[in-house]
mmCIF file with all atom_site columns, C-alpha atoms in Angstrom:
data_model
loop_
_atom_site.group_PDB
_atom_site.id
_atom_site.type_symbol
_atom_site.label_atom_id
_atom_site.label_alt_id
_atom_site.label_comp_id
_atom_site.label_asym_id
_atom_site.label_entity_id
_atom_site.label_seq_id
_atom_site.pdbx_PDB_ins_code
_atom_site.Cartn_x
_atom_site.Cartn_y
_atom_site.Cartn_z
_atom_site.occupancy
_atom_site.B_iso_or_equiv
_atom_site.pdbx_formal_charge
_atom_site.auth_seq_id
_atom_site.auth_comp_id
_atom_site.auth_asym_id
_atom_site.auth_atom_id
_atom_site.pdbx_PDB_model_num
ATOM 1   C CA . UNK U 1 1   ? -18.665 69.333  101.966 1.00 0.00 ? 1   UNK U CA 1
ATOM 2   C CA . UNK U 1 2   ? -20.813 67.005  99.908  1.00 0.00 ? 2   UNK U CA 1
ATOM 3   C CA . UNK U 1 3   ? -19.784 64.753  97.047  1.00 0.00 ? 3   UNK U CA 1
ATOM 4   C CA . UNK U 1 4   ? -20.998 65.779  93.616  1.00 0.00 ? 4   UNK U CA 1
ATOM 5   C CA . UNK U 1 5   ? -24.752 65.584  93.103  1.00 0.00 ? 5   UNK U CA 1
ATOM 6   C CA . UNK U 1 6   ? -25.552 61.932  92.432  1.00 0.00 ? 6   UNK U CA 1
ATOM 7   C CA . UNK U 1 7   ? -28.678 62.652  90.379  1.00 0.00 ? 7   UNK U CA 1
ATOM 8   C CA . UNK U 1 8   ? -27.888 65.692  88.221  1.00 0.00 ? 8   UNK U CA 1
ATOM 9   C CA . UNK U 1 9   ? -30.446 64.770  85.553  1.00 0.00 ? 9   UNK U CA 1
ATOM 10  C CA . UNK U 1 10  ? -33.550 65.066  87.706  1.00 0.00 ? 10  UNK U CA 1
ATOM 11  C CA . UNK U 1 11  ? -35.757 68.041  86.858  1.00 0.00 ? 11  UNK U CA 1
ATOM 12  C CA . UNK U 1 12  ? -35.168 69.777  90.221  1.00 0.00 ? 12  UNK U CA 1
ATOM 13  C CA . UNK U 1 13  ? -31.366 69.612  89.789  1.00 0.00 ? 13  UNK U CA 1
ATOM 14  C CA . UNK U 1 14  ? -31.600 70.920  86.235  1.00 0.00 ? 14  UNK U CA 1
ATOM 15  C CA . UNK U 1 15  ? -33.915 73.757  87.323  1.00 0.00 ? 15  UNK U CA 1
ATOM 16  C CA . UNK U 1 16  ? -31.615 74.703  90.232  1.00 0.00 ? 16  UNK U CA 1
ATOM 17  C CA . UNK U 1 17  ? -28.576 74.661  87.921  1.00 0.00 ? 17  UNK U CA 1
ATOM 18  C CA . UNK U 1 18  ? -30.389 76.784  85.330  1.00 0.00 ? 18  UNK U CA 1
ATOM 19  C CA . UNK U 1 19  ? -31.449 79.359  87.942  1.00 0.00 ? 19  UNK U CA 1
ATOM 20  C CA . UNK U 1 20  ? -27.876 79.492  89.278  1.00 0.00 ? 20  UNK U CA 1
ATOM 21  C CA . UNK U 1 21  ? -26.564 80.326  85.805  1.00 0.00 ? 21  UNK U CA 1
ATOM 22  C CA . UNK U 1 22  ? -29.370 82.803  85.164  1.00 0.00 ? 22  UNK U CA 1
ATOM 23  C CA . UNK U 1 23  ? -28.700 84.807  88.329  1.00 0.00 ? 23  UNK U CA 1
ATOM 24  C CA . UNK U 1 24  ? -25.150 85.400  87.075  1.00 0.00 ? 24  UNK U CA 1
ATOM 25  C CA . UNK U 1 25  ? -26.291 86.257  83.563  1.00 0.00 ? 25  UNK U CA 1
ATOM 26  C CA . UNK U 1 26  ? -24.655 83.192  82.011  1.00 0.00 ? 26  UNK U CA 1
ATOM 27  C CA . UNK U 1 27  ? -26.248 81.603  78.970  1.00 0.00 ? 27  UNK U CA 1
ATOM 28  C CA . UNK U 1 28  ? -27.623 78.181  80.004  1.00 0.00 ? 28  UNK U CA 1
ATOM 29  C CA . UNK U 1 29  ? -25.944 75.965  77.409  1.00 0.00 ? 29  UNK U CA 1
ATOM 30  C CA . UNK U 1 30  ? -26.513 72.207  77.684  1.00 0.00 ? 30  UNK U CA 1
ATOM 31  C CA . UNK U 1 31  ? -23.002 71.626  79.032  1.00 0.00 ? 31  UNK U CA 1
ATOM 32  C CA . UNK U 1 32  ? -23.167 74.500  81.540  1.00 0.00 ? 32  UNK U CA 1
ATOM 33  C CA . UNK U 1 33  ? -26.526 73.307  82.857  1.00 0.00 ? 33  UNK U CA 1
ATOM 34  C CA . UNK U 1 34  ? -25.202 69.757  83.128  1.00 0.00 ? 34  UNK U CA 1
ATOM 35  C CA . UNK U 1 35  ? -22.101 70.857  85.072  1.00 0.00 ? 35  UNK U CA 1
ATOM 36  C CA . UNK U 1 36  ? -24.111 73.273  87.239  1.00 0.00 ? 36  UNK U CA 1
ATOM 37  C CA . UNK U 1 37  ? -26.546 70.467  88.082  1.00 0.00 ? 37  UNK U CA 1
ATOM 38  C CA . UNK U 1 38  ? -23.649 68.296  89.230  1.00 0.00 ? 38  UNK U CA 1
ATOM 39  C CA . UNK U 1 39  ? -22.245 71.137  91.322  1.00 0.00 ? 39  UNK U CA 1
ATOM 40  C CA . UNK U 1 40  ? -25.328 72.612  93.005  1.00 0.00 ? 40  UNK U CA 1
ATOM 41  C CA . UNK U 1 41  ? -28.274 70.511  91.800  1.00 0.00 ? 41  UNK U CA 1
ATOM 42  C CA . UNK U 1 42  ? -29.042 69.255  95.302  1.00 0.00 ? 42  UNK U CA 1
ATOM 43  C CA . UNK U 1 43  ? -28.413 72.623  96.988  1.00 0.00 ? 43  UNK U CA 1
ATOM 44  C CA . UNK U 1 44  ? -25.157 71.624  98.693  1.00 0.00 ? 44  UNK U CA 1
ATOM 45  C CA . UNK U 1 45  ? -21.850 73.490  98.411  1.00 0.00 ? 45  UNK U CA 1
ATOM 46  C CA . UNK U 1 46  ? -18.845 71.666  97.028  1.00 0.00 ? 46  UNK U CA 1
ATOM 47  C CA . UNK U 1 47  ? -15.096 71.833  96.464  1.00 0.00 ? 47  UNK U CA 1
ATOM 48  C CA . UNK U 1 48  ? -14.082 70.237  93.175  1.00 0.00 ? 48  UNK U CA 1
ATOM 49  C CA . UNK U 1 49  ? -11.169 70.036  90.830  1.00 0.00 ? 49  UNK U CA 1
ATOM 50  C CA . UNK U 1 50  ? -11.672 70.200  87.079  1.00 0.00 ? 50  UNK U CA 1
ATOM 51  C CA . UNK U 1 51  ? -10.662 66.544  86.920  1.00 0.00 ? 51  UNK U CA 1
ATOM 52  C CA . UNK U 1 52  ? -13.232 65.351  89.480  1.00 0.00 ? 52  UNK U CA 1
ATOM 53  C CA . UNK U 1 53  ? -15.991 67.361  87.797  1.00 0.00 ? 53  UNK U CA 1
ATOM 54  C CA . UNK U 1 54  ? -14.955 65.981  84.401  1.00 0.00 ? 54  UNK U CA 1
ATOM 55  C CA . UNK U 1 55  ? -15.040 62.391  85.705  1.00 0.00 ? 55  UNK U CA 1
ATOM 56  C CA . UNK U 1 56  ? -18.453 62.914  87.302  1.00 0.00 ? 56  UNK U CA 1
ATOM 57  C CA . UNK U 1 57  ? -19.777 64.457  84.100  1.00 0.00 ? 57  UNK U CA 1
ATOM 58  C CA . UNK U 1 58  ? -18.503 61.558  81.999  1.00 0.00 ? 58  UNK U CA 1
ATOM 59  C CA . UNK U 1 59  ? -20.119 59.105  84.434  1.00 0.00 ? 59  UNK U CA 1
ATOM 60  C CA . UNK U 1 60  ? -23.510 60.685  83.661  1.00 0.00 ? 60  UNK U CA 1
ATOM 61  C CA . UNK U 1 61  ? -22.960 60.153  79.933  1.00 0.00 ? 61  UNK U CA 1
ATOM 62  C CA . UNK U 1 62  ? -22.465 63.861  79.186  1.00 0.00 ? 62  UNK U CA 1
ATOM 63  C CA . UNK U 1 63  ? -20.129 64.460  76.248  1.00 0.00 ? 63  UNK U CA 1
ATOM 64  C CA . UNK U 1 64  ? -17.740 67.129  77.504  1.00 0.00 ? 64  UNK U CA 1
ATOM 65  C CA . UNK U 1 65  ? -13.988 67.626  77.204  1.00 0.00 ? 65  UNK U CA 1
ATOM 66  C CA . UNK U 1 66  ? -11.681 68.398  80.104  1.00 0.00 ? 66  UNK U CA 1
ATOM 67  C CA . UNK U 1 67  ? -10.851 71.721  78.396  1.00 0.00 ? 67  UNK U CA 1
ATOM 68  C CA . UNK U 1 68  ? -14.565 72.598  78.367  1.00 0.00 ? 68  UNK U CA 1
ATOM 69  C CA . UNK U 1 69  ? -14.804 71.781  82.071  1.00 0.00 ? 69  UNK U CA 1
ATOM 70  C CA . UNK U 1 70  ? -11.828 74.081  82.803  1.00 0.00 ? 70  UNK U CA 1
ATOM 71  C CA . UNK U 1 71  ? -13.311 76.864  80.657  1.00 0.00 ? 71  UNK U CA 1
ATOM 72  C CA . UNK U 1 72  ? -16.721 76.465  82.287  1.00 0.00 ? 72  UNK U CA 1
ATOM 73  C CA . UNK U 1 73  ? -15.268 76.585  85.802  1.00 0.00 ? 73  UNK U CA 1
ATOM 74  C CA . UNK U 1 74  ? -13.388 79.765  84.839  1.00 0.00 ? 74  UNK U CA 1
ATOM 75  C CA . UNK U 1 75  ? -16.630 81.266  83.493  1.00 0.00 ? 75  UNK U CA 1
ATOM 76  C CA . UNK U 1 76  ? -18.428 80.331  86.736  1.00 0.00 ? 76  UNK U CA 1
ATOM 77  C CA . UNK U 1 77  ? -15.648 82.017  88.750  1.00 0.00 ? 77  UNK U CA 1
ATOM 78  C CA . UNK U 1 78  ? -15.636 85.109  86.540  1.00 0.00 ? 78  UNK U CA 1
ATOM 79  C CA . UNK U 1 79  ? -19.422 85.369  86.995  1.00 0.00 ? 79  UNK U CA 1
ATOM 80  C CA . UNK U 1 80  ? -19.080 85.167  90.797  1.00 0.00 ? 80  UNK U CA 1
ATOM 81  C CA . UNK U 1 81  ? -20.749 81.764  91.126  1.00 0.00 ? 81  UNK U CA 1
ATOM 82  C CA . UNK U 1 82  ? -17.621 80.033  92.433  1.00 0.00 ? 82  UNK U CA 1
ATOM 83  C CA . UNK U 1 83  ? -14.216 80.903  93.781  1.00 0.00 ? 83  UNK U CA 1
ATOM 84  C CA . UNK U 1 84  ? -10.907 79.330  92.922  1.00 0.00 ? 84  UNK U CA 1
ATOM 85  C CA . UNK U 1 85  ? -8.706  78.168  95.795  1.00 0.00 ? 85  UNK U CA 1
ATOM 86  C CA . UNK U 1 86  ? -5.073  77.481  94.955  1.00 0.00 ? 86  UNK U CA 1
ATOM 87  C CA . UNK U 1 87  ? -3.182  74.869  96.945  1.00 0.00 ? 87  UNK U CA 1
ATOM 88  C CA . UNK U 1 88  ? 0.619   74.773  96.582  1.00 0.00 ? 88  UNK U CA 1
ATOM 89  C CA . UNK U 1 89  ? 0.382   77.132  93.617  1.00 0.00 ? 89  UNK U CA 1
ATOM 90  C CA . UNK U 1 90  ? -0.122  74.106  91.387  1.00 0.00 ? 90  UNK U CA 1
ATOM 91  C CA . UNK U 1 91  ? -3.533  72.655  92.209  1.00 0.00 ? 91  UNK U CA 1
ATOM 92  C CA . UNK U 1 92  ? -6.806  74.543  91.819  1.00 0.00 ? 92  UNK U CA 1
ATOM 93  C CA . UNK U 1 93  ? -9.958  73.687  93.691  1.00 0.00 ? 93  UNK U CA 1
ATOM 94  C CA . UNK U 1 94  ? -13.238 75.371  92.877  1.00 0.00 ? 94  UNK U CA 1
ATOM 95  C CA . UNK U 1 95  ? -15.644 76.223  95.687  1.00 0.00 ? 95  UNK U CA 1
ATOM 96  C CA . UNK U 1 96  ? -19.361 76.884  95.216  1.00 0.00 ? 96  UNK U CA 1
ATOM 97  C CA . UNK U 1 97  ? -19.428 78.743  98.532  1.00 0.00 ? 97  UNK U CA 1
ATOM 98  C CA . UNK U 1 98  ? -18.372 82.269  97.597  1.00 0.00 ? 98  UNK U CA 1
ATOM 99  C CA . UNK U 1 99  ? -18.317 84.119  100.927 1.00 0.00 ? 99  UNK U CA 1
ATOM 100 C CA . UNK U 1 100 ? -14.936 84.744  102.555 1.00 0.00 ? 100 UNK U CA 1
ATOM 101 C CA . UNK U 1 101 ? -13.977 81.715  104.619 1.00 0.00 ? 101 UNK U CA 1
ATOM 102 C CA . UNK U 1 102 ? -10.834 79.692  105.401 1.00 0.00 ? 102 UNK U CA 1
ATOM 103 C CA . UNK U 1 103 ? -10.145 76.171  104.188 1.00 0.00 ? 103 UNK U CA 1
ATOM 104 C CA . UNK U 1 104 ? -8.507  73.019  105.471 1.00 0.00 ? 104 UNK U CA 1
ATOM 105 C CA . UNK U 1 105 ? -6.404  71.102  102.952 1.00 0.00 ? 105 UNK U CA 1
ATOM 106 C CA . UNK U 1 106 ? -6.140  67.439  103.932 1.00 0.00 ? 106 UNK U CA 1
ATOM 107 C CA . UNK U 1 107 ? -2.688  66.516  102.595 1.00 0.00 ? 107 UNK U CA 1
ATOM 108 C CA . UNK U 1 108 ? -3.161  62.746  102.764 1.00 0.00 ? 108 UNK U CA 1
ATOM 109 C CA . UNK U 1 109 ? -6.463  62.877  100.859 1.00 0.00 ? 109 UNK U CA 1
ATOM 110 C CA . UNK U 1 110 ? -5.729  65.848  98.570  1.00 0.00 ? 110 UNK U CA 1
ATOM 111 C CA . UNK U 1 111 ? -9.080  67.226  99.680  1.00 0.00 ? 111 UNK U CA 1
ATOM 112 C CA . UNK U 1 112 ? -10.295 70.710  100.549 1.00 0.00 ? 112 UNK U CA 1
ATOM 113 C CA . UNK U 1 113 ? -12.939 71.420  103.182 1.00 0.00 ? 113 UNK U CA 1
ATOM 114 C CA . UNK U 1 114 ? -14.307 74.511  104.867 1.00 0.00 ? 114 UNK U CA 1
ATOM 115 C CA . UNK U 1 115 ? -12.693 75.603  108.135 1.00 0.00 ? 115 UNK U CA 1
ATOM 116 C CA . UNK U 1 116 ? -14.750 77.396  110.794 1.00 0.00 ? 116 UNK U CA 1
ATOM 117 C CA . UNK U 1 117 ? -14.589 81.075  109.856 1.00 0.00 ? 117 UNK U CA 1
ATOM 118 C CA . UNK U 1 118 ? -15.628 82.201  113.327 1.00 0.00 ? 118 UNK U CA 1
ATOM 119 C CA . UNK U 1 119 ? -12.472 80.704  114.837 1.00 0.00 ? 119 UNK U CA 1
ATOM 120 C CA . UNK U 1 120 ? -10.058 82.573  112.570 1.00 0.00 ? 120 UNK U CA 1
ATOM 121 C CA . UNK U 1 121 ? -8.752  85.943  113.663 1.00 0.00 ? 121 UNK U CA 1
ATOM 122 C CA . UNK U 1 122 ? -6.432  88.023  111.526 1.00 0.00 ? 122 UNK U CA 1
ATOM 123 C CA . UNK U 1 123 ? -5.470  90.932  113.700 1.00 0.00 ? 123 UNK U CA 1
ATOM 124 C CA . UNK U 1 124 ? -2.874  92.692  111.577 1.00 0.00 ? 124 UNK U CA 1
ATOM 125 C CA . UNK U 1 125 ? -1.885  92.730  107.937 1.00 0.00 ? 125 UNK U CA 1
ATOM 126 C CA . UNK U 1 126 ? 1.125   94.302  106.282 1.00 0.00 ? 126 UNK U CA 1
ATOM 127 C CA . UNK U 1 127 ? 0.433   97.529  104.398 1.00 0.00 ? 127 UNK U CA 1
ATOM 128 C CA . UNK U 1 128 ? -0.023  97.046  100.701 1.00 0.00 ? 128 UNK U CA 1
ATOM 129 C CA . UNK U 1 129 ? 2.731   98.597  98.583  1.00 0.00 ? 129 UNK U CA 1
ATOM 130 C CA . UNK U 1 130 ? 2.056   102.064 97.260  1.00 0.00 ? 130 UNK U CA 1
ATOM 131 C CA . UNK U 1 131 ? -0.354  102.000 94.350  1.00 0.00 ? 131 UNK U CA 1
ATOM 132 C CA . UNK U 1 132 ? -1.898  98.669  95.412  1.00 0.00 ? 132 UNK U CA 1
ATOM 133 C CA . UNK U 1 133 ? -4.674  97.481  97.666  1.00 0.00 ? 133 UNK U CA 1
ATOM 134 C CA . UNK U 1 134 ? -5.398  94.120  99.256  1.00 0.00 ? 134 UNK U CA 1
ATOM 135 C CA . UNK U 1 135 ? -8.247  92.588  97.278  1.00 0.00 ? 135 UNK U CA 1
ATOM 136 C CA . UNK U 1 136 ? -8.605  89.273  99.098  1.00 0.00 ? 136 UNK U CA 1
ATOM 137 C CA . UNK U 1 137 ? -6.946  87.072  101.680 1.00 0.00 ? 137 UNK U CA 1
ATOM 138 C CA . UNK U 1 138 ? -6.945  83.331  101.116 1.00 0.00 ? 138 UNK U CA 1
ATOM 139 C CA . UNK U 1 139 ? -6.341  81.136  104.131 1.00 0.00 ? 139 UNK U CA 1
ATOM 140 C CA . UNK U 1 140 ? -5.554  77.469  103.499 1.00 0.00 ? 140 UNK U CA 1
ATOM 141 C CA . UNK U 1 141 ? -4.615  75.478  106.605 1.00 0.00 ? 141 UNK U CA 1
ATOM 142 C CA . UNK U 1 142 ? -2.769  72.310  105.688 1.00 0.00 ? 142 UNK U CA 1
ATOM 143 C CA . UNK U 1 143 ? -3.576  69.245  107.777 1.00 0.00 ? 143 UNK U CA 1
ATOM 144 C CA . UNK U 1 144 ? -1.770  65.937  108.175 1.00 0.00 ? 144 UNK U CA 1
ATOM 145 C CA . UNK U 1 145 ? -3.282  63.017  110.068 1.00 0.00 ? 145 UNK U CA 1
ATOM 146 C CA . UNK U 1 146 ? -1.274  61.775  113.045 1.00 0.00 ? 146 UNK U CA 1
#
């Protein structure tokens, strides 16, 4: 998974970010376009936290609050542009790759990366309680270096 786009202000990154927002029907505000350009401006998928996206945004000179970054990430998730991956029930990572796939969580680096989906087999699930259905299965495989 790539680091955040290093040149989010180039016209191609801005255009890609604007198209990304448009396909989800989100209004392309200056701050949304700026954050989208950081996330997908070079065409690569990423895993970010609100804090890392905020720091990257500030480094570009964009005036944005951490609360705005959180709200924007939530809007991106609600629009289907990203998915939220919870680790330990306390830390949220946001993934620009939205298909179903497992993740590795590197405990020593506090970093999330994609795991090979083709190697994961879930052969049996418990039945959902009456009146409920399984909507999604999140698989986070925790790794520790030896």
